[in-house]
Amino acid sequence: MEALEKVGAWIADHPEFILLFAALLTIASVHYSQEIEMNVGTTAFVSEDSRLYQDYNSLYVERFGIDAIAVVIEADDVASPQVLKAMDRVAGHMKEVNHVLGILSISEIVAAAEEQTTGKRMIPDSQEEIDAILEKVDPAQLQALMPDRKHALLDIAVPLHVQDSIIDEIVADTEETIDDSEFPADTTLAVTGNIPLEISVKSEMSANMTELLVVAIVLMAIALLIFFRQSRYPILPLPVVLLGIAWTFGAMGYLKIPLSFVSMAAFPILIGLGIDYAIQFRTRIDEERMLGKPASEAAGLMTAHTVPAVFIALILTAAGFVALMTSSVPMVRDFGKLCTIGIFMCFISAALVGTTLLCHIKPPKNSDGNDSGGNDYDRKNSKDDGKSKGMARVGPVLAMTAETAVHKWKAVLAVASVVAVVGLYLDENIDTVTDYKKYIPQDLPELVNYRHLTKFFGGTDAMEVIVQGDDLTDPKTLHWMDKFASYEVNQRKEVRSAISIATYIKAAGGGQIPDDKTAIRAILDQLPSTVKDQYLNDHDTALIKLDLGNSQDNIGESGILELKNEIDKDIIWLEPPPGISVTQTGKGYLLSSVIVGLTTGRVEMTVLGLVLIYLLLLIIYRDAIKSLLPIVPMVIVIGWMGGAMSILGISYTPMTATLGALVLGVGSEYAVLIMERFYEELGKGGEIMDVLKKTFHRIGTAIASSGLTVVFGFSALVFSPFMITYNFGAVTVLSMIVALLMTFTVFPVLLIKLETRRHKFEEARAKLRSVAKRSALR
């Protein structure tokens, strides 16, 4: 303790070194924060190191991975010569753009047909000629590109494996091209599809994170002005914590932690937690300085007594975040990393910069208006001076609440436990959402366009099946592929169509797949490369694409997971030819696996967090029962929140899946701080109940104020337009309120029951020793 007091005194006496350190770290952070990248793609949901992703990348993305930028065209007649010529101008330009693989549209079909007839590739001026050409087109193909005369689709195919920056340029080029292509005045155009939507989501996320930070700062300033209005410079902790947030941004860029749907919520949480640390430090320094102690001595006492307690709480919070790093979902792991780093950065800023500033401002006035002599809410018999009514009364109210809870301990524990058990039961039936389109603002223009696209042209959800063998042009293999595709369409109502290279060979063979390999090769040579390359790679790898339409909306995540499992069974049941391997992959297949990570995975993370926190407390206290005390109320909170989510209709997402570990880590802090102060006061002597009331009387205000301030910080998340964020904000705010409730009711019961039994045990052991000693003297 003496060494820590010297450290605190040194911090108070050497502000120039502390501020220089802070300035250098801030400069480095500003530099590295420029390197932060965004990730809302597949790798945010599935780890690149996993076998699932490696199969997806090597078998599908690198060989067949194609996505499309969709241009939706609406007009009185999209098959008119004027509209088709404008579409042809768009197609002609985009074909020349690097990395564009091809264009699919009715204008391409009409121009190609005209070329076959006249030898010149062009759109006819006659509507009759155009209609005649369209009548000869395969109805299914025409329906996919022009479901009616008022709607048409122009697809620009691009590979999945190119860099995001290149894709961004292609989308921008597309938008510029359609603006310059002289469509008729009555034509409505929209650039949409997965690619433009993801670009828009990234932009919206960046803007939303800035808005969340601003809202969090404003809410935090309001909270500090409300709860600490009696203090001098009540919002002083805020800039101190924002400094820690700036350092966290730097660490995020340096360690290459991407910004995702989950990690963008970390900063309001870190502001709330960081403010909590700063408040605890400030409360102790103010308490000591109001007793007339000089700044260096106050800083020393704070460092010796409060810093260790807060650091223990920080370690417990970090243990909850570390548990998140075991998740199979990368964005959840990144959230755990970011929060762990962030709380340490905020702790360092509060302990160093915050202490330095507090020691070089005037001390708070006591109730007599002087600069020293006592603390309104710290003194048991303090008088109300009229300046801090309300918060000064919180300590006595909480002391009375704890005392009442102890007297009625059976009712308190019964209600808390029953509600928790019911909540855990209801938790089992909560749905899991992995479709990122349900996470984002539903009025986002690009999402509205995407919904419009799927309304008229069908959804883009699909499952991909990869077939591998030495030579897939073997008739037996092609017959199996055709049989498998037909089986899936006929037996799985979710599968709208199934296309493979066998589909095109069969169509070219007049409805039959030739039994001669030479004839098959001849057909392949005649197929356009834009078609062949989508379904066959080097004759040893082929793709069967199962079209699921709007499966996310129609059957949901659980339905997709069930379908994936059924398709796996079908592959085994239909038994591929000898030497042929069949693997199910694709984006839909990968994302369905995330459901497992968010169901069993979240339970595992919560249990791991519980074990880690218990082991840390066991190392610190070396007392099995005492180490369990701060955890029990938080387990009850987790049960309560399961029930709350079920009643409120909130689904599990990568963000809400972190709730259990988050509650354990963050919520247990309050119990630890109370327990630390309780044993500090108990060491000075006194009856157990008197010590408990004194503990809540002295630090109850600080705990309640810092806890409610954290709630204000977390409340910023509720203002997000992202469903994934505001739902998480709602449950975290509610969980922190319930955590405070359990800390002030259930925890005092556990604490008193433990110490009462321990005291009785010590008395019994002392009596036995006394009897044994008297017996020995006889």
PDB file of N, CA and C in Angstrom, residues 537-580:
ATOM      1  N   ASN A 537     -15.098 -25.464 -64.312  1.00  0.00           N
ATOM      2  CA  ASN A 537     -13.750 -24.935 -64.218  1.00  0.00           C
ATOM      3  C   ASN A 537     -12.745 -26.053 -64.482  1.00  0.00           C
ATOM      4  N   ASP A 538     -12.031 -25.952 -65.640  1.00  0.00           N
ATOM      5  CA  ASP A 538     -10.973 -26.899 -66.003  1.00  0.00           C
ATOM      6  C   ASP A 538     -11.430 -28.358 -66.060  1.00  0.00           C
ATOM      7  N   HIS A 539     -12.685 -28.601 -66.290  1.00  0.00           N
ATOM      8  CA  HIS A 539     -13.234 -29.960 -66.438  1.00  0.00           C
ATOM      9  C   HIS A 539     -13.125 -30.820 -65.171  1.00  0.00           C
ATOM     10  N   ASP A 540     -12.564 -30.249 -64.077  1.00  0.00           N
ATOM     11  CA  ASP A 540     -12.449 -31.058 -62.852  1.00  0.00           C
ATOM     12  C   ASP A 540     -13.263 -30.492 -61.683  1.00  0.00           C
ATOM     13  N   THR A 541     -13.848 -29.339 -61.883  1.00  0.00           N
ATOM     14  CA  THR A 541     -14.670 -28.727 -60.830  1.00  0.00           C
ATOM     15  C   THR A 541     -15.906 -28.104 -61.458  1.00  0.00           C
ATOM     16  N   ALA A 542     -17.060 -28.420 -60.896  1.00  0.00           N
ATOM     17  CA  ALA A 542     -18.323 -27.888 -61.443  1.00  0.00           C
ATOM     18  C   ALA A 542     -19.194 -27.338 -60.314  1.00  0.00           C
ATOM     19  N   LEU A 543     -20.110 -26.468 -60.715  1.00  0.00           N
ATOM     20  CA  LEU A 543     -21.006 -25.819 -59.756  1.00  0.00           C
ATOM     21  C   LEU A 543     -22.457 -26.173 -60.069  1.00  0.00           C
ATOM     22  N   ILE A 544     -23.176 -26.546 -59.017  1.00  0.00           N
ATOM     23  CA  ILE A 544     -24.641 -26.673 -59.105  1.00  0.00           C
ATOM     24  C   ILE A 544     -25.216 -25.562 -58.231  1.00  0.00           C
ATOM     25  N   LYS A 545     -25.953 -24.664 -58.845  1.00  0.00           N
ATOM     26  CA  LYS A 545     -26.500 -23.526 -58.100  1.00  0.00           C
ATOM     27  C   LYS A 545     -27.970 -23.748 -57.816  1.00  0.00           C
ATOM     28  N   LEU A 546     -28.303 -23.772 -56.519  1.00  0.00           N
ATOM     29  CA  LEU A 546     -29.688 -23.961 -56.076  1.00  0.00           C
ATOM     30  C   LEU A 546     -30.276 -22.597 -55.728  1.00  0.00           C
ATOM     31  N   ASP A 547     -31.234 -22.153 -56.524  1.00  0.00           N
ATOM     32  CA  ASP A 547     -31.861 -20.843 -56.328  1.00  0.00           C
ATOM     33  C   ASP A 547     -32.933 -20.939 -55.239  1.00  0.00           C
ATOM     34  N   LEU A 548     -32.768 -20.128 -54.186  1.00  0.00           N
ATOM     35  CA  LEU A 548     -33.709 -20.157 -53.055  1.00  0.00           C
ATOM     36  C   LEU A 548     -34.621 -18.942 -53.020  1.00  0.00           C
ATOM     37  N   GLY A 549     -34.458 -18.013 -53.962  1.00  0.00           N
ATOM     38  CA  GLY A 549     -35.306 -16.822 -53.980  1.00  0.00           C
ATOM     39  C   GLY A 549     -35.113 -15.966 -52.750  1.00  0.00           C
ATOM     40  N   ASN A 550     -36.201 -15.585 -52.081  1.00  0.00           N
ATOM     41  CA  ASN A 550     -36.149 -14.775 -50.853  1.00  0.00           C
ATOM     42  C   ASN A 550     -36.208 -15.681 -49.622  1.00  0.00           C
ATOM     43  N   SER A 551     -35.277 -16.584 -49.504  1.00  0.00           N
ATOM     44  CA  SER A 551     -35.337 -17.565 -48.421  1.00  0.00           C
ATOM     45  C   SER A 551     -35.218 -16.929 -47.047  1.00  0.00           C
ATOM     46  N   GLN A 552     -34.442 -15.850 -46.937  1.00  0.00           N
ATOM     47  CA  GLN A 552     -34.286 -15.200 -45.629  1.00  0.00           C
ATOM     48  C   GLN A 552     -35.628 -14.696 -45.122  1.00  0.00           C
ATOM     49  N   ASP A 553     -36.450 -14.188 -46.033  1.00  0.00           N
ATOM     50  CA  ASP A 553     -37.767 -13.685 -45.635  1.00  0.00           C
ATOM     51  C   ASP A 553     -38.797 -14.809 -45.537  1.00  0.00           C
ATOM     52  N   ASN A 554     -38.687 -15.805 -46.423  1.00  0.00           N
ATOM     53  CA  ASN A 554     -39.712 -16.847 -46.509  1.00  0.00           C
ATOM     54  C   ASN A 554     -39.594 -17.919 -45.427  1.00  0.00           C
ATOM     55  N   ILE A 555     -38.364 -18.394 -45.188  1.00  0.00           N
ATOM     56  CA  ILE A 555     -38.208 -19.496 -44.219  1.00  0.00           C
ATOM     57  C   ILE A 555     -37.323 -19.116 -43.036  1.00  0.00           C
ATOM     58  N   GLY A 556     -36.655 -17.960 -43.118  1.00  0.00           N
ATOM     59  CA  GLY A 556     -35.857 -17.498 -41.989  1.00  0.00           C
ATOM     60  C   GLY A 556     -34.566 -18.277 -41.811  1.00  0.00           C
ATOM     61  N   GLU A 557     -33.764 -17.827 -40.826  1.00  0.00           N
ATOM     62  CA  GLU A 557     -32.461 -18.433 -40.594  1.00  0.00           C
ATOM     63  C   GLU A 557     -32.545 -19.891 -40.180  1.00  0.00           C
ATOM     64  N   SER A 558     -33.488 -20.197 -39.310  1.00  0.00           N
ATOM     65  CA  SER A 558     -33.622 -21.584 -38.852  1.00  0.00           C
ATOM     66  C   SER A 558     -34.042 -22.497 -40.001  1.00  0.00           C
ATOM     67  N   GLY A 559     -34.891 -21.996 -40.898  1.00  0.00           N
ATOM     68  CA  GLY A 559     -35.305 -22.768 -42.053  1.00  0.00           C
ATOM     69  C   GLY A 559     -34.156 -23.032 -43.007  1.00  0.00           C
ATOM     70  N   ILE A 560     -33.291 -22.030 -43.186  1.00  0.00           N
ATOM     71  CA  ILE A 560     -32.127 -22.188 -44.052  1.00  0.00           C
ATOM     72  C   ILE A 560     -31.164 -23.213 -43.463  1.00  0.00           C
ATOM     73  N   LEU A 561     -30.967 -23.151 -42.144  1.00  0.00           N
ATOM     74  CA  LEU A 561     -30.089 -24.118 -41.482  1.00  0.00           C
ATOM     75  C   LEU A 561     -30.632 -25.538 -41.659  1.00  0.00           C
ATOM     76  N   GLU A 562     -31.938 -25.693 -41.516  1.00  0.00           N
ATOM     77  CA  GLU A 562     -32.556 -27.013 -41.696  1.00  0.00           C
ATOM     78  C   GLU A 562     -32.414 -27.493 -43.140  1.00  0.00           C
ATOM     79  N   LEU A 563     -32.601 -26.569 -44.095  1.00  0.00           N
ATOM     80  CA  LEU A 563     -32.453 -26.922 -45.514  1.00  0.00           C
ATOM     81  C   LEU A 563     -31.018 -27.345 -45.818  1.00  0.00           C
ATOM     82  N   LYS A 564     -30.067 -26.622 -45.260  1.00  0.00           N
ATOM     83  CA  LYS A 564     -28.654 -26.966 -45.466  1.00  0.00           C
ATOM     84  C   LYS A 564     -28.382 -28.396 -45.004  1.00  0.00           C
ATOM     85  N   ASN A 565     -28.893 -28.741 -43.856  1.00  0.00           N
ATOM     86  CA  ASN A 565     -28.685 -30.091 -43.324  1.00  0.00           C
ATOM     87  C   ASN A 565     -29.368 -31.146 -44.202  1.00  0.00           C
ATOM     88  N   GLU A 566     -30.552 -30.826 -44.728  1.00  0.00           N
ATOM     89  CA  GLU A 566     -31.264 -31.763 -45.588  1.00  0.00           C
ATOM     90  C   GLU A 566     -30.522 -31.990 -46.907  1.00  0.00           C
ATOM     91  N   ILE A 567     -29.945 -30.922 -47.449  1.00  0.00           N
ATOM     92  CA  ILE A 567     -29.188 -31.050 -48.703  1.00  0.00           C
ATOM     93  C   ILE A 567     -27.951 -31.922 -48.490  1.00  0.00           C
ATOM     94  N   ASP A 568     -27.301 -31.751 -47.339  1.00  0.00           N
ATOM     95  CA  ASP A 568     -26.151 -32.610 -47.013  1.00  0.00           C
ATOM     96  C   ASP A 568     -26.567 -34.082 -46.990  1.00  0.00           C
ATOM     97  N   LYS A 569     -27.744 -34.342 -46.423  1.00  0.00           N
ATOM     98  CA  LYS A 569     -28.249 -35.724 -46.384  1.00  0.00           C
ATOM     99  C   LYS A 569     -28.562 -36.236 -47.792  1.00  0.00           C
ATOM    100  N   ASP A 570     -29.115 -35.342 -48.639  1.00  0.00           N
ATOM    101  CA  ASP A 570     -29.445 -35.722 -50.010  1.00  0.00           C
ATOM    102  C   ASP A 570     -28.199 -36.119 -50.792  1.00  0.00           C
ATOM    103  N   ILE A 571     -27.115 -35.402 -50.556  1.00  0.00           N
ATOM    104  CA  ILE A 571     -25.864 -35.708 -51.260  1.00  0.00           C
ATOM    105  C   ILE A 571     -25.400 -37.128 -50.927  1.00  0.00           C
ATOM    106  N   ILE A 572     -25.529 -37.476 -49.654  1.00  0.00           N
ATOM    107  CA  ILE A 572     -25.139 -38.831 -49.236  1.00  0.00           C
ATOM    108  C   ILE A 572     -26.114 -39.864 -49.791  1.00  0.00           C
ATOM    109  N   TRP A 573     -27.421 -39.543 -49.729  1.00  0.00           N
ATOM    110  CA  TRP A 573     -28.454 -40.482 -50.163  1.00  0.00           C
ATOM    111  C   TRP A 573     -28.359 -40.798 -51.660  1.00  0.00           C
ATOM    112  N   LEU A 574     -28.094 -39.780 -52.472  1.00  0.00           N
ATOM    113  CA  LEU A 574     -28.049 -39.973 -53.919  1.00  0.00           C
ATOM    114  C   LEU A 574     -26.710 -40.552 -54.392  1.00  0.00           C
ATOM    115  N   GLU A 575     -25.729 -40.609 -53.523  1.00  0.00           N
ATOM    116  CA  GLU A 575     -24.452 -41.289 -53.744  1.00  0.00           C
ATOM    117  C   GLU A 575     -23.793 -40.936 -55.096  1.00  0.00           C
ATOM    118  N   PRO A 576     -22.899 -39.956 -55.088  1.00  0.00           N
ATOM    119  CA  PRO A 576     -22.193 -39.577 -56.316  1.00  0.00           C
ATOM    120  C   PRO A 576     -21.395 -40.752 -56.892  1.00  0.00           C
ATOM    121  N   PRO A 577     -21.065 -40.716 -58.202  1.00  0.00           N
ATOM    122  CA  PRO A 577     -20.281 -41.787 -58.827  1.00  0.00           C
ATOM    123  C   PRO A 577     -18.918 -41.946 -58.139  1.00  0.00           C
ATOM    124  N   PRO A 578     -18.282 -43.099 -58.260  1.00  0.00           N
ATOM    125  CA  PRO A 578     -16.951 -43.322 -57.657  1.00  0.00           C
ATOM    126  C   PRO A 578     -15.946 -42.267 -58.142  1.00  0.00           C
ATOM    127  N   GLY A 579     -15.145 -41.771 -57.207  1.00  0.00           N
ATOM    128  CA  GLY A 579     -14.126 -40.784 -57.556  1.00  0.00           C
ATOM    129  C   GLY A 579     -14.635 -39.356 -57.604  1.00  0.00           C
ATOM    130  N   ILE A 580     -15.910 -39.154 -57.311  1.00  0.00           N
ATOM    131  CA  ILE A 580     -16.512 -37.813 -57.344  1.00  0.00           C
ATOM    132  C   ILE A 580     -16.794 -37.354 -55.916  1.00  0.00           C
TER     133      ILE A 580
END
